[in-house]
Amino acid sequence: MMEKPFPASKMRNIGIIAHIDAGKTTITERILYYTGRSYKMGEVHHGEAVMDWMPDEQERGITITSAVTTCHWRDSEIHIIDTPGHVDFTIEVERSLRVLDGAIGVFCAVGGVQPQSETVWHQADKYRVPKIAFVNKLDRVGADFFGTIRMMRDRLGASPLVMQIPVGSEESFQGVIDLVNMKQLVWEEETLGETFEVTDIPEGLADTAQEHRNNLLETVAESDDKIMEAYLAETPITADMLVPSIRKATIDLHMVPVFCGAALRNKGIQPLLDGIIDFLPSPVDIPPVEGMDPQTGEVKRAPCSDNAPLVALVFKVLMDEGRKLSYARVYSGRLTAGEEVLNPAKKTKEKLARVLAMHANKRQRVSEARAGNIVGIIGLKASSTGDTLCDFSNPIVLEPIEAYEPVISVAVEPKTHGDQEKIGQALAKLEAEDPTFQVKYDEDTGQTIISGMGELHLEILVSRLKREFRTLVNVGKPQVVYKETIKQYAEAATIFDKEIGGARHFGQVSLELSPRDRGTGNYFTNTLSEEVLPLELVSAVEQGVMESMESGVILGYPTVDVAVVLVGATYKESDASNLAFKVAASMACKEGLQRGSPKLLEPIMAVEILVPEAFVGDAIGDISARGGRVENLEPRGEMRAIGTIVPLSRMFGYSTALRSATQGRGTFTMHFSHYDEAVPAHPAP
């Protein structure tokens, strides 16, 4: 993508995924330094990380938005996406994994496999993304490399393949033993880890190293007959034999090569870079991406070739200084600056004003992007996250990116009349960027309600309103986003008979409503033949039903998990209209919801609390008082991890309560689990 384009076989599109604070951004900074992309290492805790370029990221020392960069290693081009670890920004991980070919799962050697590590790992599994792992922070007190490996097996259902074992631990951690080449690697502190010494394995570690190498050979032999034959015949097995075999097993999702080190102390990064090249797939190693022909519905495949028709996926939209910057992965063909392409989902043509090679928030104009590239595009007007770009002659729609439902909302109002005019435009731009952020105007109160994935998510969006859009707002207290449903079967029938604008509108509808399993959504079905009610009027009934469920009968929250069956209708040919049947269906649906024993549903969160053993009783007592339920309790080094399920409404202000109950030593992580019936004792919002 620079002067001399790299062939797709020499590209790696990878993401770094992990729990918050496992060291993802620190590892990325080291990679950029050792590959010559950066002249100095930026530290997250100093607010200097290249990839954390937003002011909010630098202040908080966390990653909020996934940043894309390009670097080079061993005559290959690596595109890296550094993703957030905080659960409020899960959509950033989801949409990154959707377009990546491989991932590095980073684990803290002290914390092991933490809750958000599980979430992002399973997201990668969903998209069948091959992975390698890096166990970080081996220099920290309480580091346990093999404990983390066990947790990978138990919690993730992964098949870790130990490629290295640490030399020393905690403060005495010096380097690693490479089990493929059977050499010791020790990094030199004074060169910032840029150089390391490769030596023979010391006598004291030789037996341990041989034992772990035998385990590695046995594991690889299970999936490769040639290695199995050599192993049984006790023939020497070289790195040249092992690497292709491990690569194939990794790409086939049979195993996860595991590397280790301490990124902050600059140890272990170069072998990890080698692992990216050796074991993670290039765009040509993965099956062609599949999509659907929007005209025929047939499945189409897009091969990774520069000469095939264009197929690209927009996976992220960013408002940059008032201009829309779209990130896209090119699966097939070429994206050429200045050309027009088709967005088949929106049925519009789009002009590619500029194509940009990205390095965090810096960029370089390029004339074209080829199959396998991840680039920025300026000029797209209608396209948003999950849209496909393709040739006019070869329409194809790729599977869109799944968004998550917001669970928390706050009311915002402008501080001044000047802010009043700006707030609408600013919120619309933020909503275009983030599929998990929703803006709604409440007619009853005249308030603007913004909804998101958590308190931090909304806090950062409000901060961006202030910084980027210079819009000052007053923010209300956070409110839980409830939903409504029914508990029992109900019937309802309504007649709509009115004269509107000189014409009579008549429609009569009978509906049956019944509850569905939690999380299955709303469902409408029609039992009437076309003679009883024409299909056009059935569509009007369905529209009326679905629209009426957008606002429930208890507090106006959306109604979910209800099956509605159209069982009866009467129409007069002269007076029948779509309007009459839509309104009749809406009224009947509302009546049925009233009779079906309506209930409020609230978001239930999975919460993991990490506390010293002395405070376990206090922490469990507090969670029980909040209506929570303890699911599991397990040791985690010196600490105890308490897995619980708690209503979100009871978790406001929990961090302060936990800190004071544990003398500041307790921490917790929380992510959305499911919706369930609101506990009766809970006051309505």
XYZ file of C-alpha atoms in Angstrom:
685
model
C 0.000 0.000 0.000
C 2.996 2.247 0.096
C 5.148 2.753 -3.047
C 5.404 -0.996 -3.597
C 2.101 -2.777 -2.832
C 2.388 -5.963 -0.799
C 0.744 -9.096 -2.219
C -2.219 -10.326 -0.130
C -0.201 -13.400 0.960
C 2.239 -11.022 2.706
C -0.501 -9.168 4.642
C -1.841 -9.793 8.124
C -5.048 -8.124 9.346
C -5.032 -8.635 13.096
C -6.733 -7.276 16.190
C -5.532 -7.160 19.775
C -8.357 -8.197 22.114
C -8.457 -8.469 25.902
C -9.944 -7.434 29.229
C -9.414 -3.812 30.261
C -5.888 -3.170 31.583
C -4.367 -6.457 30.286
C -1.827 -4.420 28.293
C -3.230 -4.344 24.725
C -2.238 -0.757 23.949
C 1.197 -1.163 25.603
C 1.871 -4.198 23.378
C 0.757 -2.258 20.289
C 3.103 0.613 21.210
C 6.025 -1.863 21.489
C 5.113 -3.428 18.126
C 5.103 0.017 16.466
C 8.491 0.832 18.025
C 10.250 -2.435 17.101
C 8.857 -2.396 13.544
C 10.186 1.148 13.090
C 6.728 2.753 12.848
C 7.302 4.941 15.939
C 10.592 6.542 16.982
C 9.660 6.397 20.689
C 7.362 4.312 22.875
C 4.252 6.051 24.118
C 3.101 4.930 27.556
C -0.594 4.592 28.360
C -0.087 5.772 31.968
C 1.607 8.951 30.693
C -1.238 9.617 28.223
C 1.216 9.358 25.307
C 0.133 6.160 23.508
C -0.031 6.618 19.725
C -3.137 4.451 19.440
C -4.989 6.220 22.293
C -5.145 9.584 20.526
C -8.522 10.883 21.772
C -8.252 13.346 24.730
C -10.681 11.187 26.778
C -8.480 8.114 26.171
C -5.327 9.949 27.234
C -6.931 11.337 30.408
C -8.447 8.040 31.519
C -5.637 5.756 30.311
C -8.103 3.468 28.511
C -8.901 2.687 24.883
C -12.335 3.901 23.778
C -12.274 3.729 19.994
C -10.527 1.050 17.953
C -7.584 2.564 16.063
C -6.089 1.147 12.859
C -2.404 1.247 11.967
C 0.025 -0.370 9.532
C 3.567 -1.613 10.190
C 6.080 -3.960 8.555
C 7.930 -7.016 9.854
C 9.878 -9.717 8.023
C 8.929 -8.395 4.579
C 5.215 -8.501 5.442
C 2.628 -5.783 6.059
C 0.635 -5.944 9.299
C -2.589 -3.980 9.755
C -3.351 -3.796 13.484
C -6.579 -2.787 15.180
C -6.138 -1.999 18.896
C -9.581 -2.577 20.413
C -11.063 -1.343 23.721
C -11.225 -3.678 26.717
C -14.051 -1.918 28.559
C -17.429 -3.636 28.229
C -19.207 -0.345 27.402
C -17.354 -0.298 24.071
C -17.974 -3.923 23.057
C -19.358 -2.795 19.665
C -15.837 -1.557 18.789
C -14.510 -5.092 19.311
C -17.456 -6.683 17.484
C -17.061 -4.604 14.352
C -13.270 -4.989 14.354
C -13.443 -8.794 14.632
C -15.956 -8.822 11.782
C -13.272 -7.631 9.344
C -10.105 -9.198 10.804
C -8.376 -12.401 9.709
C -6.610 -13.108 13.012
C -6.457 -11.941 16.617
C -4.032 -11.776 19.534
C -5.733 -12.499 22.850
C -3.793 -10.762 25.635
C -4.082 -12.086 29.184
C -2.719 -10.606 32.395
C -0.576 -13.260 34.137
C -1.976 -12.091 37.503
C -5.691 -11.771 36.615
C -5.735 -14.682 34.149
C -8.866 -15.039 32.019
C -11.064 -12.140 33.197
C -14.751 -11.578 32.307
C -14.222 -9.233 29.366
C -11.479 -11.576 28.047
C -14.181 -14.253 27.847
C -16.611 -11.920 26.078
C -14.154 -10.831 23.372
C -12.777 -14.370 22.946
C -16.270 -15.718 22.281
C -16.924 -12.806 19.890
C -13.829 -13.947 17.958
C -15.125 -17.544 18.051
C -18.437 -16.345 16.597
C -16.625 -14.978 13.531
C -14.274 -18.025 13.426
C -11.182 -15.826 13.806
C -7.891 -17.769 14.322
C -6.047 -16.617 17.447
C -2.680 -16.600 19.129
C -2.336 -15.625 22.802
C 0.145 -13.527 24.766
C 0.392 -13.897 28.543
C 1.545 -10.455 29.690
C 2.794 -8.938 32.969
C 4.941 -11.931 33.997
C 7.084 -9.480 35.976
C 4.208 -8.630 38.343
C 3.777 -10.034 41.865
C 1.365 -12.965 41.735
C 2.034 -13.755 38.044
C 1.088 -17.346 37.189
C 1.793 -18.371 33.580
C 0.575 -21.966 33.846
C -2.442 -20.928 35.926
C -3.462 -18.647 33.035
C -3.019 -21.552 30.578
C -5.351 -23.702 32.756
C -7.929 -20.903 32.830
C -7.780 -20.659 29.021
C -8.723 -24.323 28.851
C -11.409 -24.189 31.550
C -13.048 -20.836 30.835
C -12.590 -20.399 27.098
C -12.723 -24.021 25.963
C -9.505 -23.204 24.044
C -6.662 -25.601 23.152
C -3.588 -23.582 24.161
C -0.271 -24.671 22.619
C 2.585 -23.462 24.858
C 5.262 -22.061 22.504
C 7.418 -20.508 25.246
C 7.934 -20.865 28.964
C 9.089 -17.976 31.192
C 12.605 -17.793 32.645
C 12.198 -16.548 36.213
C 8.998 -15.030 37.562
C 7.740 -11.817 39.136
C 10.704 -9.485 39.839
C 13.229 -12.068 38.598
C 11.524 -12.540 35.190
C 14.322 -12.287 32.576
C 13.133 -13.806 29.326
C 11.663 -16.917 27.726
C 12.609 -20.335 26.439
C 11.528 -20.869 22.825
C 10.245 -24.467 22.727
C 10.217 -24.680 18.902
C 13.928 -23.819 18.464
C 14.932 -24.885 22.013
C 16.809 -21.650 22.757
C 16.763 -19.151 25.626
C 15.907 -15.514 24.791
C 16.973 -12.811 27.279
C 16.197 -9.138 26.609
C 18.670 -6.362 27.317
C 17.190 -3.643 29.519
C 19.532 -0.846 28.358
C 18.397 -1.099 24.693
C 14.672 -0.798 25.601
C 14.307 -4.456 24.656
C 15.333 -3.741 21.051
C 18.029 -6.405 21.258
C 17.973 -9.755 22.979
C 20.489 -12.509 23.464
C 19.788 -15.991 22.080
C 21.653 -18.662 24.074
C 21.511 -22.362 24.807
C 19.117 -23.392 27.548
C 20.844 -23.381 30.987
C 21.309 -26.820 32.569
C 18.932 -26.069 35.406
C 16.051 -25.488 32.981
C 16.882 -28.139 30.361
C 14.641 -30.892 31.816
C 11.656 -28.572 32.267
C 12.085 -27.209 28.733
C 12.314 -30.732 27.262
C 9.174 -31.804 29.116
C 7.205 -28.849 27.717
C 8.616 -29.412 24.222
C 7.434 -33.025 24.364
C 3.957 -31.774 25.320
C 4.061 -29.389 22.343
C 5.151 -32.184 19.958
C 2.439 -34.541 21.228
C -0.246 -31.869 20.748
C 0.923 -30.981 17.208
C 1.301 -34.680 16.294
C -2.410 -35.221 17.023
C -3.307 -33.025 14.043
C -0.388 -33.826 11.698
C 0.488 -37.370 10.553
C 4.025 -36.445 9.401
C 4.896 -35.013 12.810
C 3.293 -38.072 14.437
C 5.480 -40.453 12.373
C 8.656 -38.492 13.164
C 7.718 -38.309 16.853
C 7.052 -42.055 17.139
C 10.248 -42.851 15.200
C 12.135 -40.466 17.548
C 13.489 -38.583 14.496
C 14.593 -34.990 15.298
C 11.728 -32.567 14.597
C 12.966 -29.179 13.385
C 11.328 -25.739 13.473
C 10.936 -25.936 9.662
C 8.719 -29.010 10.154
C 6.790 -27.613 13.125
C 5.932 -24.077 11.968
C 3.787 -25.001 8.885
C 1.990 -27.653 10.921
C 1.205 -25.268 13.810
C 0.145 -22.600 11.282
C -2.385 -24.951 9.654
C -3.804 -26.087 13.023
C -4.115 -22.443 14.167
C -5.906 -21.335 10.991
C -8.212 -24.390 11.251
C -9.069 -23.254 14.829
C -7.679 -26.458 16.368
C -5.161 -24.760 18.636
C -3.980 -21.406 20.010
C -0.193 -20.829 20.140
C 0.689 -19.087 23.436
C 3.570 -16.623 23.845
C 4.607 -14.793 26.992
C 6.446 -11.724 28.228
C 6.205 -8.376 30.002
C 5.344 -5.619 27.522
C 5.962 -2.727 29.922
C 9.509 -4.020 30.488
C 9.950 -4.558 26.722
C 10.260 -8.344 26.916
C 8.701 -10.864 24.539
C 7.412 -8.648 21.714
C 9.677 -9.710 18.807
C 8.770 -13.441 19.062
C 5.104 -12.362 19.203
C 5.638 -10.462 15.913
C 7.201 -13.609 14.449
C 4.151 -15.527 15.692
C 1.825 -13.107 13.841
C 3.687 -13.778 10.562
C 4.193 -17.524 11.160
C 0.812 -18.570 12.523
C -1.949 -16.056 11.744
C -3.605 -16.184 8.306
C -3.143 -13.797 5.398
C -6.296 -12.772 3.472
C -5.666 -15.602 0.975
C -5.537 -18.253 3.737
C -9.137 -17.753 4.800
C -12.240 -18.865 2.867
C -13.681 -16.256 0.436
C -16.176 -13.973 2.175
C -19.818 -14.843 1.457
C -22.650 -12.452 0.669
C -26.051 -12.416 -0.957
C -27.121 -11.168 -4.376
C -29.736 -8.493 -3.470
C -31.729 -9.227 -6.644
C -31.824 -13.048 -6.655
C -31.069 -13.899 -2.990
C -28.351 -16.315 -4.158
C -25.176 -16.807 -2.084
C -22.124 -15.231 -3.748
C -18.460 -15.518 -2.812
C -15.803 -12.820 -3.134
C -12.306 -14.276 -3.725
C -9.304 -12.360 -2.367
C -8.030 -11.077 -5.724
C -7.157 -7.596 -6.982
C -8.658 -8.457 -10.373
C -12.073 -9.656 -9.106
C -15.083 -7.274 -8.818
C -14.942 -4.905 -5.832
C -16.374 -6.102 -2.501
C -15.654 -4.027 0.632
C -17.326 -3.677 4.038
C -17.672 -0.392 5.938
C -17.046 -1.428 9.553
C -16.701 1.916 11.337
C -17.698 5.546 10.849
C -15.942 8.462 12.530
C -16.818 12.143 12.466
C -13.453 13.859 12.065
C -13.445 17.654 12.267
C -16.966 17.691 10.872
C -16.163 15.319 7.993
C -17.256 11.716 7.767
C -14.383 9.227 7.739
C -15.402 5.631 6.969
C -13.163 2.641 7.681
C -13.485 -0.220 5.189
C -12.013 -3.684 4.677
C -11.453 -4.551 1.003
C -12.212 -8.249 0.521
C -11.996 -8.359 -3.256
C -11.037 -6.075 -6.167
C -9.737 -2.503 -5.777
C -11.031 0.691 -4.178
C -9.845 3.543 -6.379
C -9.946 7.204 -5.294
C -12.359 9.275 -7.389
C -14.488 6.296 -8.504
C -18.188 5.700 -7.922
C -19.312 2.460 -6.250
C -22.661 0.900 -5.297
C -24.085 0.574 -1.766
C -26.694 -2.163 -2.481
C -28.299 -2.070 1.001
C -29.114 1.646 0.687
C -29.612 1.394 -3.133
C -27.351 4.431 -3.645
C -24.132 5.188 -5.457
C -21.226 6.560 -3.454
C -18.224 8.638 -4.554
C -14.829 7.678 -3.121
C -13.382 11.196 -2.804
C -10.198 10.010 -1.039
C -8.686 6.688 0.006
C -6.367 6.848 3.041
C -3.781 4.566 4.626
C -4.339 4.906 8.401
C -1.935 5.227 11.330
C -4.134 5.918 14.401
C -5.386 9.476 13.768
C -2.717 10.215 11.135
C -3.295 9.298 7.508
C -1.686 9.185 4.107
C -3.506 9.578 0.786
C -3.194 6.620 -1.584
C -4.544 6.218 -5.119
C -6.081 2.792 -4.476
C -6.555 0.019 -1.944
C -6.286 -3.625 -2.932
C -7.835 -6.884 -1.760
C -6.885 -7.475 1.890
C -6.321 -3.804 2.774
C -7.998 -1.897 5.622
C -8.302 1.788 4.724
C -10.102 5.035 5.499
C -12.466 6.593 2.938
C -13.670 10.187 2.732
C -16.687 11.024 0.601
C -19.250 8.362 1.591
C -22.588 10.040 2.362
C -25.252 7.362 2.952
C -23.054 4.418 4.002
C -22.888 3.452 7.676
C -21.480 0.639 9.853
C -22.127 -2.768 8.268
C -22.813 -1.537 4.714
C -21.259 -3.206 1.664
C -19.556 -1.328 -1.187
C -19.387 -3.137 -4.533
C -19.278 -2.785 -8.336
C -22.501 -1.799 -10.122
C -22.103 -4.891 -12.323
C -21.682 -7.262 -9.374
C -24.129 -6.377 -6.564
C -23.513 -8.281 -3.324
C -24.586 -7.649 0.287
C -22.302 -8.973 3.032
C -23.696 -9.998 6.413
C -24.192 -6.787 8.452
C -22.569 -6.139 11.826
C -24.714 -6.998 14.835
C -25.362 -4.072 17.187
C -26.218 -4.266 20.905
C -29.264 -2.873 22.691
C -28.561 0.104 25.002
C -29.371 -0.586 28.671
C -28.972 2.818 30.321
C -30.183 6.305 29.458
C -29.920 9.917 30.647
C -31.821 13.074 29.784
C -29.700 15.888 28.325
C -30.707 19.491 27.797
C -28.689 22.398 26.349
C -27.354 24.978 28.800
C -27.911 27.983 26.525
C -30.041 28.927 23.529
C -26.911 28.740 21.347
C -26.323 25.155 22.479
C -29.962 24.320 21.632
C -29.253 24.722 17.918
C -26.012 22.707 17.998
C -27.108 19.761 20.164
C -29.347 18.096 17.570
C -26.644 18.053 14.894
C -23.943 16.937 17.349
C -26.021 14.029 18.673
C -26.941 12.956 15.119
C -23.229 12.775 14.248
C -22.414 10.721 17.369
C -25.359 8.407 16.612
C -24.058 7.880 13.057
C -20.681 6.808 14.514
C -21.916 4.429 17.192
C -24.655 1.819 16.587
C -25.026 1.245 20.360
C -25.859 4.923 21.023
C -29.470 6.017 20.563
C -31.129 9.443 20.723
C -34.869 9.849 21.345
C -37.034 12.921 21.863
C -39.654 12.424 24.601
C -42.836 14.213 23.466
C -44.390 14.130 26.969
C -41.520 15.804 28.839
C -39.859 17.662 25.961
C -36.533 16.088 26.932
C -33.844 14.583 24.717
C -32.995 11.093 26.007
C -29.654 9.488 25.097
C -29.128 5.762 25.664
C -25.959 3.670 25.702
C -24.170 0.595 27.033
C -23.181 1.910 30.461
C -22.394 4.935 32.629
C -18.866 5.312 31.195
C -20.183 5.120 27.622
C -22.625 8.000 28.218
C -20.075 9.962 30.253
C -17.631 9.866 27.334
C -20.302 10.831 24.796
C -21.258 13.855 26.922
C -17.542 14.741 27.233
C -17.216 14.558 23.429
C -20.242 16.866 23.031
C -18.323 19.396 25.093
C -14.857 18.945 23.550
C -15.527 18.218 19.892
C -18.819 19.992 19.287
C -18.430 22.784 21.885
C -21.960 22.071 23.126
C -22.646 22.416 26.853
C -25.416 20.255 28.306
C -27.029 19.564 31.652
C -27.230 15.833 32.298
C -29.941 14.109 34.347
C -29.458 11.084 36.584
C -28.820 7.782 34.762
C -32.005 5.756 34.203
C -32.289 2.085 33.387
C -33.754 1.217 29.965
C -36.656 -1.077 30.893
C -38.761 -3.197 28.567
C -42.283 -4.565 28.882
C -43.928 -7.905 28.141
C -47.048 -9.907 29.028
C -47.430 -12.878 31.369
C -50.556 -14.556 30.010
C -52.662 -15.241 26.934
C -55.165 -12.522 25.944
C -57.704 -11.793 23.202
C -58.804 -8.417 21.847
C -61.045 -7.174 19.023
C -61.514 -3.590 17.823
C -63.536 -1.804 15.154
C -62.312 1.408 13.562
C -65.128 3.243 11.759
C -64.598 6.936 11.033
C -65.047 9.494 8.344
C -61.787 11.299 7.553
C -61.457 13.924 4.834
C -64.836 13.080 3.346
C -64.066 9.347 3.031
C -65.276 6.523 5.289
C -62.605 4.241 6.797
C -63.716 0.922 8.239
C -61.734 -2.017 9.631
C -62.407 -4.702 12.224
C -59.588 -6.831 13.688
C -59.426 -9.732 16.192
C -56.071 -10.650 17.735
C -54.711 -13.282 20.115
C -51.611 -12.388 22.163
C -49.395 -14.785 24.096
C -46.020 -14.528 25.876
C -42.894 -15.947 24.204
C -39.610 -17.169 25.708
C -37.333 -14.414 26.985
C -35.097 -12.986 24.270
C -37.003 -14.460 21.312
C -38.511 -11.120 20.214
C -41.944 -10.213 18.865
C -43.674 -12.362 16.272
C -46.709 -11.707 14.091
C -48.617 -14.361 12.161
C -51.808 -14.381 10.094
C -54.301 -17.278 10.031
C -56.757 -15.712 7.563
C -57.061 -16.598 3.894
C -56.788 -13.926 1.215
C -60.565 -14.167 0.630
C -61.224 -13.124 4.243
C -58.606 -10.330 4.220
C -56.419 -9.268 1.258
C -52.635 -9.419 1.805
C -52.289 -5.636 1.495
C -54.590 -5.157 4.502
C -52.776 -7.936 6.425
C -49.557 -5.906 5.964
C -51.351 -2.853 7.419
C -52.449 -4.963 10.423
C -48.856 -6.176 10.982
C -47.561 -2.608 10.752
C -50.142 -1.415 13.304
C -49.272 -4.258 15.695
C -45.502 -3.753 15.495
C -45.746 0.028 15.874
C -48.039 -0.261 18.901
C -45.449 -2.519 20.605
C -42.784 0.185 20.327
C -44.452 1.833 23.331
C -45.846 -0.429 26.074
C -48.902 0.003 28.295
C -47.158 0.300 31.700
C -44.581 3.070 31.308
C -44.247 3.377 27.543
C -41.126 1.181 27.226
C -40.856 -1.131 24.165
C -42.838 -4.370 24.464
C -40.859 -7.552 23.708
C -41.302 -11.338 23.469
C -44.979 -11.311 22.474
C -46.589 -13.472 19.777
C -49.556 -11.831 18.020
C -51.912 -13.891 15.842
C -54.475 -12.308 13.505
C -57.518 -14.590 13.951
C -60.406 -12.520 12.607
C -61.179 -9.497 10.437
C -64.080 -7.869 8.691
C -63.758 -5.469 5.808
C -66.155 -3.640 3.530
C -64.721 -3.349 0.065
C -65.942 0.206 -0.430
C -64.716 1.517 2.953
C -61.627 -0.688 3.636
C -58.328 1.174 3.876
C -54.799 0.573 5.099
C -55.281 3.372 7.634
C -58.423 1.767 9.127
C -56.793 -1.643 9.574
C -53.515 -0.212 10.862
C -55.324 1.851 13.540
C -57.726 -1.015 14.420
C -54.770 -3.410 14.829
C -52.891 -0.894 16.979
C -55.913 -0.374 19.258
C -56.566 -4.141 19.513
C -52.916 -4.804 20.315
C -52.890 -2.181 23.106
C -56.088 -3.698 24.536
C -54.564 -7.204 24.396
C -51.412 -6.012 26.155
C -53.545 -4.522 28.968
C -55.392 -7.828 29.398
C -52.254 -9.993 29.175
C -50.993 -9.145 32.673
C -48.251 -6.707 31.521
C -44.926 -6.760 33.365
C -41.800 -4.596 33.419
C -38.516 -6.243 32.428
C -35.195 -4.851 33.613
C -31.623 -5.430 32.419
C -29.761 -7.977 34.540
C -25.977 -7.663 34.650
C -23.294 -10.320 35.073
C -20.946 -8.861 37.693
C -17.579 -10.291 38.739
C -16.225 -8.892 42.009
C -12.573 -9.353 42.966
C -11.893 -8.934 46.708
C -9.371 -10.123 49.314
C -10.607 -13.181 51.209
C -11.254 -11.190 54.392
C -13.956 -9.144 52.635
C -15.825 -11.945 50.797
C -18.644 -12.052 53.384
C -19.201 -8.271 53.226
C -19.190 -8.258 49.415
C -21.706 -11.139 49.193
C -23.936 -9.528 51.848
C -23.990 -6.248 49.910
C -24.817 -7.975 46.601
C -27.651 -9.947 48.249
C -29.058 -6.695 49.659
C -29.077 -5.353 46.073
C -31.232 -8.269 44.897
C -28.258 -10.081 43.370
C -27.572 -13.793 43.203
C -24.113 -15.359 43.677
C -23.389 -17.846 40.867
C -19.844 -18.912 41.742
C -16.925 -18.212 44.049
C -13.355 -19.136 43.149
C -9.795 -18.306 44.264
C -7.833 -15.959 41.970
C -4.280 -15.767 43.312
C -4.456 -13.937 46.653
C -7.970 -12.693 45.851
C -11.422 -14.265 45.577
C -13.579 -13.829 42.466
C -17.337 -13.697 43.124
C -19.510 -14.239 40.029
C -22.981 -12.705 40.477
C -26.137 -11.724 38.582
C -27.577 -8.335 39.689
C -30.294 -5.974 38.382
C -28.627 -2.934 36.766
C -30.961 -0.583 38.654
C -29.303 -1.638 41.951
C -25.727 -1.114 40.713
C -25.606 2.697 40.571
C -22.876 3.963 42.892
C -21.614 0.416 43.526
C -17.927 1.247 42.925
C -17.937 3.679 45.870
C -19.731 1.156 48.130
C -17.289 -1.620 47.192
C -14.243 0.567 47.766
C -15.393 1.622 51.229
C -16.381 -1.956 52.192
C -12.983 -3.391 51.145
C -10.637 -0.558 52.198
C -10.134 0.330 48.532
C -8.905 -3.154 47.555
C -12.021 -4.512 45.808
C -12.662 -4.163 42.055
C -15.508 -5.296 39.835
C -16.435 -5.679 36.173
C -19.968 -5.729 34.836
C -21.589 -6.577 31.516
C -25.141 -7.030 30.275
C -26.487 -10.569 30.677
C -30.225 -10.600 29.874
C -33.590 -8.968 30.539
C -35.773 -10.438 33.279
C -38.869 -9.548 35.261
C -38.340 -6.508 37.465
C -38.421 -7.430 41.147
C -41.722 -6.271 42.736
C -39.904 -4.353 45.498
C -38.189 -2.241 42.871
C -39.769 1.201 42.504
C -40.885 2.121 39.004
C -38.577 4.680 37.421
